[in-house]
PDB file of C-alpha atoms in Angstrom:
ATOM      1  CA  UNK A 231       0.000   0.000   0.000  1.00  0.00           C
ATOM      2  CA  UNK A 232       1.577   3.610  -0.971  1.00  0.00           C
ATOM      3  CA  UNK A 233       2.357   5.824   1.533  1.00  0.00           C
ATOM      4  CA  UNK A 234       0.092   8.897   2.109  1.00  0.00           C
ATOM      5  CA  UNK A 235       2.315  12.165   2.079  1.00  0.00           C
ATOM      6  CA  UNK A 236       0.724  15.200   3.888  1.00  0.00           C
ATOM      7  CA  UNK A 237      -0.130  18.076   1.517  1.00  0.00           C
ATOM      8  CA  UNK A 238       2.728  20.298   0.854  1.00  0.00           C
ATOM      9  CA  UNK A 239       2.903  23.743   1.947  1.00  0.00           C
ATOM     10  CA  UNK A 240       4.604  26.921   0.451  1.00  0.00           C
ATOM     11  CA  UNK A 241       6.716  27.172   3.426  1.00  0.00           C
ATOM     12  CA  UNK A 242       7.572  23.406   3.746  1.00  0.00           C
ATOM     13  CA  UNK A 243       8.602  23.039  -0.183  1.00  0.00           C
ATOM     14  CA  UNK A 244      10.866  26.135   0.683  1.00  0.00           C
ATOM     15  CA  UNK A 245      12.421  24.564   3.640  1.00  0.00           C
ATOM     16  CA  UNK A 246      13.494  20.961   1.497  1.00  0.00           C
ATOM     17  CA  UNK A 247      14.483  23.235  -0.906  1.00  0.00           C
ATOM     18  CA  UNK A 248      16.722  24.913   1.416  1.00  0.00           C
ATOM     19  CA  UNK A 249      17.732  21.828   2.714  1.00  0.00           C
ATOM     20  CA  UNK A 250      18.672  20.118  -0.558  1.00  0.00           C
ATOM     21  CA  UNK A 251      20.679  23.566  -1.233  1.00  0.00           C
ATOM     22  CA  UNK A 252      22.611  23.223   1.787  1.00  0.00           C
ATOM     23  CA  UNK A 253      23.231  18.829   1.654  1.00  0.00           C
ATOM     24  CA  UNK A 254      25.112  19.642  -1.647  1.00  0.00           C
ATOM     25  CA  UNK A 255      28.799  21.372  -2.547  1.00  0.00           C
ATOM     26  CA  UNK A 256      28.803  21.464  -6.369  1.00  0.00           C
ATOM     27  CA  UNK A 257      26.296  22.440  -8.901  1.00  0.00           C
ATOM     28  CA  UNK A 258      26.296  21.584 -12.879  1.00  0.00           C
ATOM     29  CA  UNK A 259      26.595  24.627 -14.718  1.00  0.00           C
ATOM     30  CA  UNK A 260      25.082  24.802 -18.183  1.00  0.00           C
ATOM     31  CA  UNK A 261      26.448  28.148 -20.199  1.00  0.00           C
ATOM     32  CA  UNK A 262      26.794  29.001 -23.758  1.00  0.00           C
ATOM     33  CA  UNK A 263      30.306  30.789 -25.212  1.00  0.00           C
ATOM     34  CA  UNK A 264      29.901  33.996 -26.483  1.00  0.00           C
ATOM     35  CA  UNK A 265      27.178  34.531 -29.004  1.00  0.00           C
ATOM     36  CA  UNK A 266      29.895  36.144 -31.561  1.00  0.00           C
ATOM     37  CA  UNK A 267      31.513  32.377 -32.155  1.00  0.00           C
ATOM     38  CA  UNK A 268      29.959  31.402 -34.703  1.00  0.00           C
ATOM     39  CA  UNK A 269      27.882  28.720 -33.714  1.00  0.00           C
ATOM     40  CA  UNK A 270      27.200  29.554 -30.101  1.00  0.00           C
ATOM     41  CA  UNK A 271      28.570  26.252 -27.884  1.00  0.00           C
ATOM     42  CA  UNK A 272      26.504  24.605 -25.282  1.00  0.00           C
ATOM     43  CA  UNK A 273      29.026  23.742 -22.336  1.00  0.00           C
ATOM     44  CA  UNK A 274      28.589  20.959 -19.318  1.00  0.00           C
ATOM     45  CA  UNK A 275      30.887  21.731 -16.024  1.00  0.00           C
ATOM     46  CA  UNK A 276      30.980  21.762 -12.422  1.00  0.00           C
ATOM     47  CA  UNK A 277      31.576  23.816  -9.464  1.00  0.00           C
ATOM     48  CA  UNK A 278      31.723  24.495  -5.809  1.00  0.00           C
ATOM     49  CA  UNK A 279      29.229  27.343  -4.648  1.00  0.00           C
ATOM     50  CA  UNK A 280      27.904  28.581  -1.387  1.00  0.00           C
ATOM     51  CA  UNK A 281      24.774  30.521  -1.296  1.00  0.00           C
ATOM     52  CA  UNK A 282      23.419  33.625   0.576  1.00  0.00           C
ATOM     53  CA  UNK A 283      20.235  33.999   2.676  1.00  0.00           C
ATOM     54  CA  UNK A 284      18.418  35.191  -0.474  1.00  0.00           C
ATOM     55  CA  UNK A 285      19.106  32.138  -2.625  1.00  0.00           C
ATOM     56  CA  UNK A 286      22.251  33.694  -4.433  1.00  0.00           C
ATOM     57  CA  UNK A 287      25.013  31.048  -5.703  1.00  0.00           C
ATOM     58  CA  UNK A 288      28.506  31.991  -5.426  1.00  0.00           C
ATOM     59  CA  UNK A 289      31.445  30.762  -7.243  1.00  0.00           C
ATOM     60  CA  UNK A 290      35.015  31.295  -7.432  1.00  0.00           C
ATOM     61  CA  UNK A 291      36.627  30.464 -10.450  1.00  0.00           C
ATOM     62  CA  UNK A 292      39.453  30.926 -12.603  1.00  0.00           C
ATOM     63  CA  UNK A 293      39.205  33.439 -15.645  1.00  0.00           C
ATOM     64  CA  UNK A 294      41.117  30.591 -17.349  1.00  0.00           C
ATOM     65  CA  UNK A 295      38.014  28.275 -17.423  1.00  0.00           C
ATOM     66  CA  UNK A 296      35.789  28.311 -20.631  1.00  0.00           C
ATOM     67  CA  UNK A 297      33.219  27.911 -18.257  1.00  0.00           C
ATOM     68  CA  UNK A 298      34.419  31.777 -16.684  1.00  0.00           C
ATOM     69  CA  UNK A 299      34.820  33.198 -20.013  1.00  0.00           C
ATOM     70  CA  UNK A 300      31.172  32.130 -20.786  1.00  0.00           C
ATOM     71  CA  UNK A 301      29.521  33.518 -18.125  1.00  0.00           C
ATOM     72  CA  UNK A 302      31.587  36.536 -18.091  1.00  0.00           C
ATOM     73  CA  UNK A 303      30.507  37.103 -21.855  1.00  0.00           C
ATOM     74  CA  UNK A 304      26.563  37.076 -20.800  1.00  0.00           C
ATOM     75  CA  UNK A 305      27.239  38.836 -17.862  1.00  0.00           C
ATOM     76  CA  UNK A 306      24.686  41.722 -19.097  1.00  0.00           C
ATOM     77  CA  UNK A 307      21.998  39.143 -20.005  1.00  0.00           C
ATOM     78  CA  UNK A 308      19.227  38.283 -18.012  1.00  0.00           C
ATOM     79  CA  UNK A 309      19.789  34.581 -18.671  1.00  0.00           C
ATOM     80  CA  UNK A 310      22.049  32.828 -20.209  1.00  0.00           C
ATOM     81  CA  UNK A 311      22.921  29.924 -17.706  1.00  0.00           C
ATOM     82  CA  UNK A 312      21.448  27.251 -16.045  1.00  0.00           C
ATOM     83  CA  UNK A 313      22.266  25.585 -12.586  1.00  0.00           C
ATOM     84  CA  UNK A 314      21.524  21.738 -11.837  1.00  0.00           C
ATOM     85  CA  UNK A 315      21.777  20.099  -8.141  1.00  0.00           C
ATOM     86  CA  UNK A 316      20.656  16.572  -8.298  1.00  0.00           C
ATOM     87  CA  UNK A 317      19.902  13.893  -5.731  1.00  0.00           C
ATOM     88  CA  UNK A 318      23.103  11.275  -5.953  1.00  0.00           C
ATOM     89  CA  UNK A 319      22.275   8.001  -7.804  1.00  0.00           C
ATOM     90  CA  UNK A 320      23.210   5.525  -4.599  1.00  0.00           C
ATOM     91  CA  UNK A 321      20.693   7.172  -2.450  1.00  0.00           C
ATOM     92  CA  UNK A 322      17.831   7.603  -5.212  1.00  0.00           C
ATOM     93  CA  UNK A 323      14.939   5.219  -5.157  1.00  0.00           C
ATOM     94  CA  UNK A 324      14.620   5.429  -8.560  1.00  0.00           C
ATOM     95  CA  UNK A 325      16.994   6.648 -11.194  1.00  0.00           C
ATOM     96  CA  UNK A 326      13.772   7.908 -13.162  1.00  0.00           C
ATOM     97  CA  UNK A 327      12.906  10.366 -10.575  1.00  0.00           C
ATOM     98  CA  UNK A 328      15.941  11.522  -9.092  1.00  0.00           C
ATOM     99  CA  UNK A 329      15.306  15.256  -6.519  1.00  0.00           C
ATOM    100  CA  UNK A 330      16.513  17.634  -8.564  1.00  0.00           C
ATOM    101  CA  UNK A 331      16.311  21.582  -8.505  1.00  0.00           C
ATOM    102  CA  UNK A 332      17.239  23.728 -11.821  1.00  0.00           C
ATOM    103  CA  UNK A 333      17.139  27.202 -12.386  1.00  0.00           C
ATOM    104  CA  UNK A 334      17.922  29.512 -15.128  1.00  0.00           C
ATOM    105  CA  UNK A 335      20.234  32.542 -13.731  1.00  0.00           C
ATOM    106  CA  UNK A 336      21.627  35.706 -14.526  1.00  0.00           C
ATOM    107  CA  UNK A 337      25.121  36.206 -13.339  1.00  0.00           C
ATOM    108  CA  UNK A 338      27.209  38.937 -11.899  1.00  0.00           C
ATOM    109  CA  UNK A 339      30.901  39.153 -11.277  1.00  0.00           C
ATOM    110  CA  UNK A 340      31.831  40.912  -7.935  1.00  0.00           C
ATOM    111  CA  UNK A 341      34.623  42.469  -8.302  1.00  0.00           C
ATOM    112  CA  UNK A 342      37.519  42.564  -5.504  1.00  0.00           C
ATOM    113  CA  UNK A 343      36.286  46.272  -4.243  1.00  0.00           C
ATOM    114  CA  UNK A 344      32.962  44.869  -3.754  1.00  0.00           C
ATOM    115  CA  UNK A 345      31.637  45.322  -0.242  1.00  0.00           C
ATOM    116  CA  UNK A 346      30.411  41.270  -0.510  1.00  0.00           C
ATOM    117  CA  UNK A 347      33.574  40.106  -1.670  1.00  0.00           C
ATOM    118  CA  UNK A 348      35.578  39.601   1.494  1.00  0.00           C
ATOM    119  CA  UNK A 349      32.132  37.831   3.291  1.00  0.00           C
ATOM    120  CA  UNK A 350      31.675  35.666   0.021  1.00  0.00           C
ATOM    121  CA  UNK A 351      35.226  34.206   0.285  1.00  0.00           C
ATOM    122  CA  UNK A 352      35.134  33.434   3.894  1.00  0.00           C
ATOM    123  CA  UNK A 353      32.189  31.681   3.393  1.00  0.00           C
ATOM    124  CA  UNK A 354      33.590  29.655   0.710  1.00  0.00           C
ATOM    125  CA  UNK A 355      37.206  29.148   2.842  1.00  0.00           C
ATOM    126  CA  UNK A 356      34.703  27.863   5.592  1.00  0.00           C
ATOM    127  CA  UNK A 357      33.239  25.641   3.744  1.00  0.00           C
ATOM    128  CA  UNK A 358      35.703  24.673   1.786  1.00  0.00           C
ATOM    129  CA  UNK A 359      38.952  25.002   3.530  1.00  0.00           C
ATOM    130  CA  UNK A 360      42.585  26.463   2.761  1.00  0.00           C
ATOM    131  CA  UNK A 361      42.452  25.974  -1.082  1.00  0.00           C
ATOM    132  CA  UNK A 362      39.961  28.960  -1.241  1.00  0.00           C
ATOM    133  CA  UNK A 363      42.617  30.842   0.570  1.00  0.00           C
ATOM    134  CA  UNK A 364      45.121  30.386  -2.227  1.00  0.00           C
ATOM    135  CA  UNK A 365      42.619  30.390  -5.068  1.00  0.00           C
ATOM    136  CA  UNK A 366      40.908  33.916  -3.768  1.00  0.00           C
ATOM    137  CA  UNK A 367      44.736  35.546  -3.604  1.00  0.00           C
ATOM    138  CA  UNK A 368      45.639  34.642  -7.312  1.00  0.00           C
ATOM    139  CA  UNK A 369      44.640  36.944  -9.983  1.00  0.00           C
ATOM    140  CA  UNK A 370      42.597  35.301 -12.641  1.00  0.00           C
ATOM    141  CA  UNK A 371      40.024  33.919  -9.958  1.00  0.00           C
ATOM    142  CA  UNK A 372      36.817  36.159  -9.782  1.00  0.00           C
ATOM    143  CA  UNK A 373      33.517  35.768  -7.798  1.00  0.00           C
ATOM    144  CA  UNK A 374      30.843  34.834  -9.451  1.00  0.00           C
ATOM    145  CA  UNK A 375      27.243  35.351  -8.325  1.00  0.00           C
ATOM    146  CA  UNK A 376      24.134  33.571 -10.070  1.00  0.00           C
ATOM    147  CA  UNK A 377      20.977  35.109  -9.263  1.00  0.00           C
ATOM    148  CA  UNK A 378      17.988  32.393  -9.910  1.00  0.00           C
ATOM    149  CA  UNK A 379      15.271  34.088 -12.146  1.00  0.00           C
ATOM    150  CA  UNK A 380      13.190  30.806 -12.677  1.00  0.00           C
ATOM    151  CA  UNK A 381      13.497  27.187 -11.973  1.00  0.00           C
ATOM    152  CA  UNK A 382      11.862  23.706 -11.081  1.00  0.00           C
ATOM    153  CA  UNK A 383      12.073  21.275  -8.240  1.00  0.00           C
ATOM    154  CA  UNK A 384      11.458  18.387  -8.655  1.00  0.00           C
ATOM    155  CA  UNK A 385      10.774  15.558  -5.570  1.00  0.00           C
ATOM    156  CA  UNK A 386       9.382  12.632  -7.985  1.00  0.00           C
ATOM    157  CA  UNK A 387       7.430  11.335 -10.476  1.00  0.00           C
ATOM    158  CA  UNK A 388       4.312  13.769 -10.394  1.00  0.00           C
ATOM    159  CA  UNK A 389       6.014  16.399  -7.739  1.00  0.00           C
ATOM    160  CA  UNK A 390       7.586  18.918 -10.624  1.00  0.00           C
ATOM    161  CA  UNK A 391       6.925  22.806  -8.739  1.00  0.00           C
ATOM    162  CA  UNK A 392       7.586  25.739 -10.720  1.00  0.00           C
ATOM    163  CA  UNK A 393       9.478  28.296  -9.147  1.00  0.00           C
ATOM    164  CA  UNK A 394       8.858  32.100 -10.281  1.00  0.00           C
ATOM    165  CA  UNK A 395      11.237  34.701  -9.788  1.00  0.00           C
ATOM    166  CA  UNK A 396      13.469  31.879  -8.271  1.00  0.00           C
ATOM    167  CA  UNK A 397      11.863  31.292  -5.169  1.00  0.00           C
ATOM    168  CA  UNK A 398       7.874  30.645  -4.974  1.00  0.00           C
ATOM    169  CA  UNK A 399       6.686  27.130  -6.050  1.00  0.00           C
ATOM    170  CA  UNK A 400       3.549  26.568  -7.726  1.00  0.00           C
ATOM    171  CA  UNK A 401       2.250  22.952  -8.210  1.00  0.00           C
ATOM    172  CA  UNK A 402       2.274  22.116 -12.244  1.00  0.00           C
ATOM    173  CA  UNK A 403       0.516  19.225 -13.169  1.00  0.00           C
ATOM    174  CA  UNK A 404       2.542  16.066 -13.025  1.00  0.00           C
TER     175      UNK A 404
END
């Protein structure tokens, strides 16, 4: 017999949310190079992040990454990116309907004056240790921030939620 799940608040969907934010350390970043190659290249990578209390990703990485120079060449886009935290295949019940979250993001790059740029890269040294402390103090590393714009969570096979303006879920038909 299935299991009955209680209904689903606003506030509760926020909170796993949250949660599966916070149980991960890398994202999959989806960008495109530079709209003046000639054709435009989809690109798969990866990357540590911490976020901020307002659902902001962070990311430190080096200029010398095509995955830097192609979010540095939509940086005055609304969206050109998209993020991708999925549930890990050993602990999924089913490979079919793996948790995931996705959003499409605009990005920013923070530059070393910025008043959030010291904060960012403790946080990231915190979580992530000494390496931050060396990457942050060479020159071709730059802060990255992704601001969600829209995205989906999904918990399972007929549990997809919209989220508008990267934070409030709305049920869509499964």
């Amino acid at each position: 017999m299935p299991r009955k799940e209680k209904a689903l608040t606003e506030e509760k969907i926020l909170e796993e949310i949250k949660e599966f934010c916070q149980q991960h350390k890398t994202l999959i970043l989806a960008t495109q190079s530079p709209t003046e190659a000639e054709p435009s290249q989809p690109l798969a990578s990866y990357a540590p992040f911490i976020q901020d209390g307002l659902g902001n990703f962070y990311l430190l990485l080096s200029a010398l990454a095509n995955h830097s120079r192609n979010l540095a060449s939509h940086e005055s886009e609304r969206s050109r990116l998209s993020i991708l935290l999925i549930e890990d295949e050993k602990t999924s019940r089913n490979l079919f309907a793996r948790k995931r979250l996705s959003y499409s993001c605009s990005v920013s790059i923070l530059p070393r004056e910025h008043p959030q740029w010291q904060k960012r890269v403790d946080q990231l040294q915190e979580r992530f240790g000494k390496t931050i402390e060396v990457l942050s103090s060479l020159g071709d590393f730059s802060l990255y921030c992704l601001t969600p714009i829209e995205g989906q969570y999904v918990r399972g096979f007929g549990q997809a939620y919209e989220l508008k303006d990267g934070r409030y879920p709305v049920l869509r038909n499964g």
